[in-house]
Short mmCIF file of C-alpha atoms and ligand atoms in Angstrom, two decimals:
data_model
loop_
_atom_site.label_atom_id
_atom_site.label_comp_id
_atom_site.label_asym_id
_atom_site.label_seq_id
_atom_site.Cartn_x
_atom_site.Cartn_y
_atom_site.Cartn_z
CA MET A 1 19.45 39.59 43.57
CA MET A 2 18.13 38.00 46.80
CA LEU A 3 18.87 39.16 50.33
CA LYS A 4 21.64 37.22 52.07
CA ALA A 5 20.44 38.27 55.52
CA PRO A 6 17.54 40.26 56.96
CA LEU A 7 18.00 44.03 56.70
CA PRO A 8 18.46 45.34 60.24
CA PRO A 9 16.59 48.31 61.71
CA GLY A 10 18.16 51.51 60.41
CA SER A 11 18.23 50.16 56.83
CA THR A 12 16.60 52.14 54.04
CA ILE A 13 13.80 50.97 51.77
CA GLY A 14 13.71 52.65 48.36
CA VAL A 15 10.15 53.13 47.08
CA LEU A 16 9.48 53.86 43.43
CA GLY A 17 6.35 56.02 43.43
CA GLY A 18 5.20 58.58 45.97
CA GLY A 19 1.43 58.17 46.30
CA GLN A 20 -0.71 57.21 49.28
CA LEU A 21 0.43 53.59 49.11
CA GLY A 22 4.04 54.73 49.51
CA ARG A 23 2.95 56.99 52.34
CA MET A 24 1.31 54.17 54.30
CA LEU A 25 4.29 51.91 53.53
CA ALA A 26 6.68 54.52 54.95
CA VAL A 27 4.60 54.81 58.14
CA ALA A 28 4.71 51.01 58.59
CA ALA A 29 8.47 50.94 57.91
CA SER A 30 9.14 53.66 60.45
CA ARG A 31 7.37 51.63 63.15
CA LEU A 32 9.96 48.92 62.59
CA GLY A 33 12.86 51.36 62.78
CA LEU A 34 13.41 51.31 59.02
CA LYS A 35 13.82 54.40 56.84
CA THR A 36 12.16 55.15 53.52
CA HIS A 37 13.60 56.90 50.48
CA VAL A 38 10.92 57.80 47.94
CA TYR A 39 11.59 58.26 44.22
CA SER A 40 8.83 60.27 42.58
CA GLU A 41 8.24 62.04 39.30
CA GLU A 42 6.35 64.85 41.01
CA ALA A 43 7.57 67.23 43.70
CA ASN A 44 6.05 66.92 47.21
CA PRO A 45 4.11 63.67 46.65
CA PRO A 46 1.94 62.29 49.51
CA ALA A 47 4.69 59.86 50.61
CA SER A 48 7.38 62.50 51.00
CA ASP A 49 5.61 63.98 54.05
CA VAL A 50 6.57 60.86 56.00
CA ALA A 51 9.66 59.51 54.17
CA ALA A 52 13.19 60.27 55.39
CA THR A 53 14.34 61.24 51.89
CA THR A 54 12.72 62.03 48.55
CA THR A 55 14.35 62.08 45.13
CA VAL A 56 12.35 63.88 42.46
CA GLY A 57 13.24 62.51 39.05
CA ALA A 58 11.83 60.99 35.89
CA TYR A 59 11.59 57.21 35.60
CA ASP A 60 13.94 57.38 32.62
CA ASP A 61 16.56 59.56 34.34
CA ASP A 62 19.34 56.96 34.57
CA THR A 63 21.64 59.12 36.69
CA ALA A 64 19.02 60.03 39.29
CA LEU A 65 17.83 56.42 39.44
CA ALA A 66 21.34 55.03 39.89
CA GLY A 67 21.98 57.53 42.70
CA PHE A 68 18.71 56.51 44.37
CA ALA A 69 19.48 52.80 44.11
CA ASP A 70 23.00 53.33 45.52
CA ALA A 71 21.53 55.09 48.54
CA VAL A 72 19.06 52.35 49.56
CA ASP A 73 19.28 48.72 50.77
CA VAL A 74 16.27 47.33 48.90
CA VAL A 75 13.91 48.69 46.22
CA THR A 76 10.16 48.22 45.97
CA CYS A 77 7.32 49.87 44.04
CA GLU A 78 4.07 51.38 45.15
CA PHE A 79 2.48 51.48 41.69
CA GLU A 80 2.66 48.98 38.90
CA ASN A 81 3.29 51.06 35.81
CA ILE A 82 6.99 51.38 36.54
CA PRO A 83 8.93 50.97 33.27
CA ALA A 84 10.95 47.73 33.03
CA LYS A 85 14.13 49.76 32.33
CA THR A 86 13.67 51.68 35.60
CA LEU A 87 13.57 48.41 37.55
CA GLU A 88 16.59 47.13 35.67
CA ILE A 89 18.66 50.22 36.55
CA ALA A 90 17.59 50.11 40.19
CA GLY A 91 18.36 46.38 40.26
CA ARG A 92 22.03 46.97 39.39
CA SER A 93 22.77 48.27 42.87
CA ALA A 94 20.00 46.95 45.11
CA PRO A 95 17.71 43.91 45.30
CA VAL A 96 14.23 44.62 43.87
CA PHE A 97 11.09 43.06 45.36
CA PRO A 98 8.58 42.04 44.11
CA PRO A 99 10.45 40.43 41.19
CA PRO A 100 10.34 42.55 38.00
CA LYS A 101 8.54 39.75 36.14
CA SER A 102 5.43 40.51 38.26
CA PHE A 103 5.34 44.00 36.76
CA ALA A 104 5.86 42.74 33.21
CA VAL A 105 2.81 40.49 33.71
CA ALA A 106 0.57 43.00 35.50
CA GLN A 107 1.36 45.90 33.17
CA ASN A 108 -0.11 44.26 30.11
CA ARG A 109 -3.63 42.85 30.21
CA LEU A 110 -2.95 40.43 27.37
CA VAL A 111 0.25 39.05 28.92
CA GLU A 112 -1.61 38.85 32.25
CA LYS A 113 -4.53 36.87 30.84
CA ASP A 114 -2.22 34.53 28.91
CA PHE A 115 -0.13 34.01 32.06
CA LEU A 116 -3.20 33.21 34.19
CA SER A 117 -4.69 30.93 31.53
CA ALA A 118 -1.41 29.00 31.30
CA LEU A 119 -1.68 28.36 35.06
CA GLY A 120 -5.16 26.92 34.51
CA ILE A 121 -6.81 29.89 36.24
CA SER A 122 -10.14 31.10 34.83
CA VAL A 123 -10.31 34.58 33.31
CA ALA A 124 -13.12 36.32 31.41
CA PRO A 125 -13.36 35.23 27.76
CA TYR A 126 -10.93 37.49 25.87
CA ALA A 127 -9.42 38.24 22.50
CA ALA A 128 -6.39 40.30 21.50
CA VAL A 129 -7.26 43.35 19.38
CA VAL A 130 -4.85 45.47 17.32
CA ASP A 131 -7.13 47.17 14.78
CA LEU A 132 -10.76 47.96 14.05
CA ASN A 133 -11.29 44.90 11.85
CA GLY A 134 -9.87 42.73 14.60
CA LEU A 135 -12.24 44.36 17.07
CA ARG A 136 -15.23 43.61 14.81
CA GLN A 137 -14.10 39.98 14.52
CA ALA A 138 -13.56 39.68 18.28
CA LEU A 139 -17.03 41.16 18.93
CA SER A 140 -18.65 38.64 16.67
CA ASP A 141 -16.66 35.82 18.35
CA LEU A 142 -17.27 36.85 21.97
CA GLY A 143 -20.65 38.56 21.47
CA ALA A 144 -21.85 41.87 22.89
CA PRO A 145 -21.93 43.28 25.48
CA ALA A 146 -18.17 43.25 25.93
CA ILE A 147 -15.52 45.53 27.40
CA LEU A 148 -12.64 46.89 25.34
CA LYS A 149 -9.60 47.57 27.54
CA THR A 150 -6.24 49.02 26.58
CA ARG A 151 -3.46 46.54 27.28
CA ARG A 152 -1.36 49.06 29.17
CA PHE A 153 -1.81 51.95 31.63
CA GLY A 154 -5.41 51.21 32.57
CA TYR A 155 -6.42 51.78 36.20
CA ASP A 156 -9.47 52.88 38.18
CA GLY A 157 -11.72 52.16 35.19
CA LYS A 158 -9.59 54.30 32.85
CA GLY A 159 -8.63 52.97 29.41
CA GLN A 160 -11.77 50.90 28.97
CA VAL A 161 -15.13 51.18 27.27
CA LEU A 162 -18.27 49.06 27.46
CA ILE A 163 -19.59 48.04 24.03
CA HIS A 164 -23.32 47.32 24.08
CA THR A 165 -23.80 46.29 20.43
CA GLU A 166 -21.56 45.47 17.50
CA SER A 167 -22.50 48.80 15.88
CA GLU A 168 -20.51 50.61 18.60
CA ALA A 169 -17.19 49.07 17.51
CA GLU A 170 -15.87 52.12 15.65
CA SER A 171 -16.70 54.67 18.36
CA ALA A 172 -15.24 52.35 21.04
CA TRP A 173 -12.03 51.96 19.05
CA GLU A 174 -11.77 55.76 18.82
CA THR A 175 -12.56 56.23 22.52
CA ILE A 176 -9.61 54.10 23.60
CA GLY A 177 -7.34 55.82 21.09
CA GLY A 178 -6.83 52.90 18.71
CA VAL A 179 -4.08 51.29 20.80
CA PRO A 180 -3.39 47.54 21.26
CA SER A 181 -6.20 46.25 23.43
CA VAL A 182 -8.04 43.25 24.76
CA LEU A 183 -11.75 42.62 24.30
CA GLU A 184 -13.31 40.93 27.31
CA GLY A 185 -16.69 39.30 27.73
CA VAL A 186 -18.83 40.89 30.46
CA VAL A 187 -18.85 38.64 33.52
CA ARG A 188 -22.17 38.37 35.34
CA PHE A 189 -20.93 38.35 38.87
CA GLU A 190 -22.51 37.92 42.29
CA ARG A 191 -19.79 39.99 43.88
CA GLU A 192 -16.22 41.15 43.45
CA VAL A 193 -13.59 39.87 45.88
CA SER A 194 -9.88 40.25 46.33
CA VAL A 195 -7.18 38.30 48.10
CA ILE A 196 -4.16 39.94 49.67
CA ALA A 197 -1.34 37.42 49.80
CA VAL A 198 2.08 37.90 51.33
CA ARG A 199 4.99 35.68 50.35
CA GLY A 200 8.37 35.64 52.05
CA GLN A 201 11.89 35.15 50.68
CA ASP A 202 11.70 31.46 51.62
CA GLY A 203 8.49 30.95 49.60
CA GLU A 204 6.12 30.73 52.56
CA ALA A 205 2.81 32.42 51.77
CA GLN A 206 0.03 33.70 54.03
CA PHE A 207 -3.32 35.28 53.17
CA TYR A 208 -5.52 37.91 54.76
CA ASP A 209 -9.23 37.19 54.90
CA VAL A 210 -10.91 37.41 51.52
CA ILE A 211 -12.29 40.90 50.88
CA GLU A 212 -15.58 41.89 49.25
CA ASN A 213 -15.29 44.98 47.06
CA VAL A 214 -17.78 47.40 45.53
CA HIS A 215 -16.63 49.61 42.66
CA ARG A 216 -18.35 52.77 41.40
CA SER A 217 -17.44 54.10 37.95
CA GLY A 218 -14.56 51.63 37.89
CA ILE A 219 -13.08 53.02 41.15
CA LEU A 220 -13.03 51.05 44.41
CA ALA A 221 -15.71 52.48 46.71
CA THR A 222 -15.85 50.06 49.67
CA SER A 223 -14.09 46.94 50.90
CA ARG A 224 -15.56 44.62 53.52
CA ALA A 225 -13.67 41.96 55.43
CA PRO A 226 -14.46 39.17 55.68
CA ALA A 227 -16.31 38.69 52.37
CA ARG A 228 -19.72 37.07 52.69
CA ILE A 229 -18.72 33.93 50.79
CA SER A 230 -18.62 30.21 51.56
CA ASP A 231 -15.61 28.44 53.06
CA THR A 232 -15.18 26.60 49.76
CA THR A 233 -14.88 29.88 47.88
CA VAL A 234 -12.45 31.25 50.47
CA PHE A 235 -10.29 28.15 50.03
CA GLU A 236 -10.40 28.45 46.25
CA ALA A 237 -9.63 32.20 46.27
CA ARG A 238 -6.55 31.59 48.41
CA ARG A 239 -5.45 28.63 46.32
CA ILE A 240 -5.56 30.81 43.19
CA ALA A 241 -3.63 33.67 44.82
CA GLY A 242 -1.04 31.22 46.16
CA ALA A 243 -0.58 29.62 42.73
CA ILE A 244 0.02 33.05 41.15
CA ALA A 245 2.47 34.09 43.87
CA ASP A 246 4.40 30.81 43.53
CA ALA A 247 4.53 31.05 39.72
CA LEU A 248 6.02 34.54 39.99
CA GLN A 249 8.43 33.49 42.79
CA TYR A 250 6.93 36.49 44.44
CA VAL A 251 8.29 38.34 47.47
CA GLY A 252 6.06 40.93 49.12
CA VAL A 253 2.34 41.68 49.13
CA LEU A 254 0.31 40.71 46.08
CA CYS A 255 -3.36 41.47 45.43
CA VAL A 256 -5.53 39.33 43.17
CA GLU A 257 -8.91 40.76 42.14
CA MET A 258 -11.62 38.27 41.24
CA PHE A 259 -15.26 37.98 40.26
CA GLU A 260 -17.49 35.46 41.98
CA ARG A 261 -19.69 34.39 39.12
CA GLU A 262 -23.42 33.93 39.46
CA GLY A 263 -24.36 30.26 39.72
CA GLU A 264 -22.71 27.29 41.30
CA GLU A 265 -19.78 27.73 43.65
CA PRO A 266 -16.88 27.95 43.73
CA SER A 267 -16.77 29.90 40.56
CA LEU A 268 -14.01 32.48 40.60
CA ILE A 269 -12.67 34.40 37.65
CA VAL A 270 -9.51 36.47 38.03
CA ASN A 271 -9.89 40.03 36.75
CA GLU A 272 -6.42 41.32 37.46
CA ILE A 273 -3.37 41.10 39.66
CA ALA A 274 -1.63 43.99 41.38
CA PRO A 275 2.01 43.33 42.35
CA ARG A 276 1.86 45.67 45.33
CA ILE A 277 0.05 46.73 48.44
CA HIS A 278 -3.54 47.46 47.45
CA ASN A 279 -6.45 49.76 48.23
CA SER A 280 -8.67 46.77 49.09
CA GLY A 281 -6.25 45.92 51.92
CA HIS A 282 -6.27 49.28 53.72
CA TRP A 283 -8.60 47.88 56.41
CA THR A 284 -5.71 45.69 57.60
CA ILE A 285 -4.11 48.78 59.19
CA ASP A 286 -6.91 48.99 61.73
CA ALA A 287 -8.32 45.45 61.90
CA CYS A 288 -5.12 43.36 62.02
CA PRO A 289 -2.10 43.28 64.33
CA VAL A 290 0.14 43.32 61.24
CA SER A 291 -1.11 45.32 58.25
CA GLN A 292 -0.48 44.61 54.56
CA PHE A 293 2.02 47.48 54.63
CA GLU A 294 4.01 46.02 57.51
CA ASN A 295 3.98 42.57 55.94
CA HIS A 296 5.25 44.01 52.67
CA VAL A 297 8.08 45.72 54.55
CA ARG A 298 8.84 42.56 56.52
CA THR A 299 9.09 40.31 53.48
CA ILE A 300 11.09 42.64 51.22
CA CYS A 301 13.53 43.14 54.11
CA GLY A 302 13.83 39.40 54.77
CA TRP A 303 12.09 39.53 58.14
CA PRO A 304 9.72 36.77 59.28
CA LEU A 305 6.14 37.00 57.99
CA GLY A 306 3.80 38.73 60.39
CA THR A 307 0.40 37.27 61.22
CA THR A 308 -2.40 37.86 58.72
CA ASP A 309 -5.04 37.36 61.44
CA ARG A 310 -7.86 39.84 61.90
CA HIS A 311 -9.09 40.94 65.33
CA SER A 312 -12.18 42.79 64.03
CA ASP A 313 -14.51 42.83 61.05
CA ALA A 314 -14.02 45.93 58.94
CA VAL A 315 -15.62 48.06 56.28
CA MET A 316 -13.34 50.51 54.48
CA THR A 317 -14.80 53.40 52.50
CA ASN A 318 -12.69 55.46 50.13
CA LEU A 319 -12.94 59.24 50.34
CA ILE A 320 -12.95 60.25 46.70
CA GLY A 321 -12.82 63.86 45.52
CA ASP A 322 -15.10 66.08 47.63
CA ASP A 323 -15.93 63.20 50.04
CA VAL A 324 -12.86 64.33 51.96
CA ASN A 325 -14.70 67.47 53.06
CA GLN A 326 -16.64 65.25 55.49
CA TRP A 327 -13.49 64.81 57.55
CA PRO A 328 -14.71 66.76 60.62
CA VAL A 329 -17.82 64.53 60.86
CA LEU A 330 -15.82 61.34 60.28
CA ALA A 331 -13.17 62.36 62.78
CA ALA A 332 -15.92 62.69 65.39
CA GLU A 333 -17.53 59.31 64.62
CA PRO A 334 -16.92 56.70 67.34
CA GLY A 335 -15.51 53.44 65.96
CA ALA A 336 -14.30 55.02 62.73
CA THR A 337 -10.63 55.58 61.92
CA ILE A 338 -9.85 58.23 59.39
CA HIS A 339 -6.82 58.27 57.08
CA LEU A 340 -6.05 61.34 54.97
CA TYR A 341 -3.37 61.35 52.30
CA GLY A 342 -2.27 64.98 52.49
CA LYS A 343 -3.26 65.77 48.89
CA ALA A 344 -3.84 69.48 48.38
CA GLU A 345 -6.46 69.39 45.64
CA ALA A 346 -9.66 67.28 45.79
CA ARG A 347 -10.14 66.60 42.06
CA PRO A 348 -13.14 64.42 41.04
CA GLY A 349 -12.20 60.72 41.09
CA ARG A 350 -9.03 61.37 43.13
CA LYS A 351 -8.45 59.16 46.18
CA MET A 352 -8.05 61.64 49.05
CA GLY A 353 -8.30 59.34 52.04
CA HIS A 354 -10.30 56.49 53.51
CA VAL A 355 -12.26 55.65 56.61
CA THR A 356 -12.38 52.22 58.26
CA ARG A 357 -15.23 51.17 60.52
CA LEU A 358 -14.56 48.25 62.85
CA PHE A 359 -17.09 45.72 64.14
CA PRO A 360 -16.81 42.75 66.50
CA LYS A 361 -15.21 39.76 64.76
CA THR A 362 -17.77 37.34 63.35
P1 AMP B 401 -10.46 46.88 35.92
O1 AMP B 401 -9.87 48.17 35.47
O2 AMP B 401 -10.22 45.76 34.99
O3 AMP B 401 -10.10 46.57 37.33
O4 AMP B 401 -12.03 47.13 35.94
C1 AMP B 401 -12.64 48.00 36.85
C2 AMP B 401 -14.02 47.46 37.24
O5 AMP B 401 -14.86 47.31 36.07
C3 AMP B 401 -13.98 46.06 37.85
O6 AMP B 401 -13.67 46.10 39.21
C4 AMP B 401 -15.41 45.61 37.58
O7 AMP B 401 -16.32 46.23 38.48
C5 AMP B 401 -15.67 46.15 36.19
N1 AMP B 401 -15.27 45.14 35.17
C6 AMP B 401 -14.05 45.06 34.58
N2 AMP B 401 -14.00 44.02 33.72
C7 AMP B 401 -15.19 43.40 33.77
C8 AMP B 401 -15.77 42.26 33.10
N3 AMP B 401 -15.09 41.53 32.19
N4 AMP B 401 -17.05 41.94 33.40
C9 AMP B 401 -17.77 42.66 34.29
N5 AMP B 401 -17.28 43.76 34.95
C10 AMP B 401 -16.02 44.13 34.70
#
């Protein structure tokens, strides 16, 4: 279902998921006079502090979902592991953006790698694994070291294990719980980058500056914009993101995470795609006239694309677990903007907030 006309101010955006991404989306929507209705499995999620309405319900509660979809003008998602059935039910009464196919692709690492390969986009060498014998075979084909990743429900480094030698196959298979997986060759990369693309209902796409990311223990630690890469690599990174967005007939904000391989440029390998607003784009709130969140709202509501220009350079640092206790110091730091997600408990590895430091544009 596409939009016949732009949704006017006063319309309501339904957001599946209630985390910090939904929270920042709701703030951006409210600035444009739009309302947000959050659907969340947990009570009092971060987004409900700033949304007009919250429905608490399971993703397989057909009645609650149908009621939610009836009450909104458009549906979007703030996390990618939304079951296909949930999107289908929501889609009966409201248009859903991004298109559900994007979730089907991003939710399964094997489908994702096959999809990218079919587009001629480079991915790490990979092999499908369904049992221990298959894992042993894949290890001997790809060689160690390699990374075994579950096909589904992996995020922030969860659901994956590094295998140093072939003798570790059995313990690795146990560690990931013996579920259908993908074995990936380890990419020797110079740096990790991501591209945040935004594509409108008419197919026009724009890109924010390429972002340079550092992960610790599989979790994003810092993002720097612009990435310190050549113009050729910037061009190639955007070309890849644009090809993916076009192939999915995407509407909304899409993030593509890539490795810049050691050696000759441009040499980009796509690690994964996220069909949503993304942590590596949080700096756009402070360094751009129109943030990734506003551009997502604009496109899913059929508004014109906003600029993806940047007025400042930026470094975003995630506040993970106890890092959030530094808030009084960060709040006092000139040139730093602090964002806190309103989460009560600072568990290890939990994203509690972020801080963005701005610098003159280079
Ligand atoms: P992922 O869950 O796939 O996003 O992986 C989390 C992080 O692990 C990535 O951002 C990389 O830092 C690292 N990683 C994942 N896959 C590979 C790979 N094939 N080669 C090297 N590093 C990887």
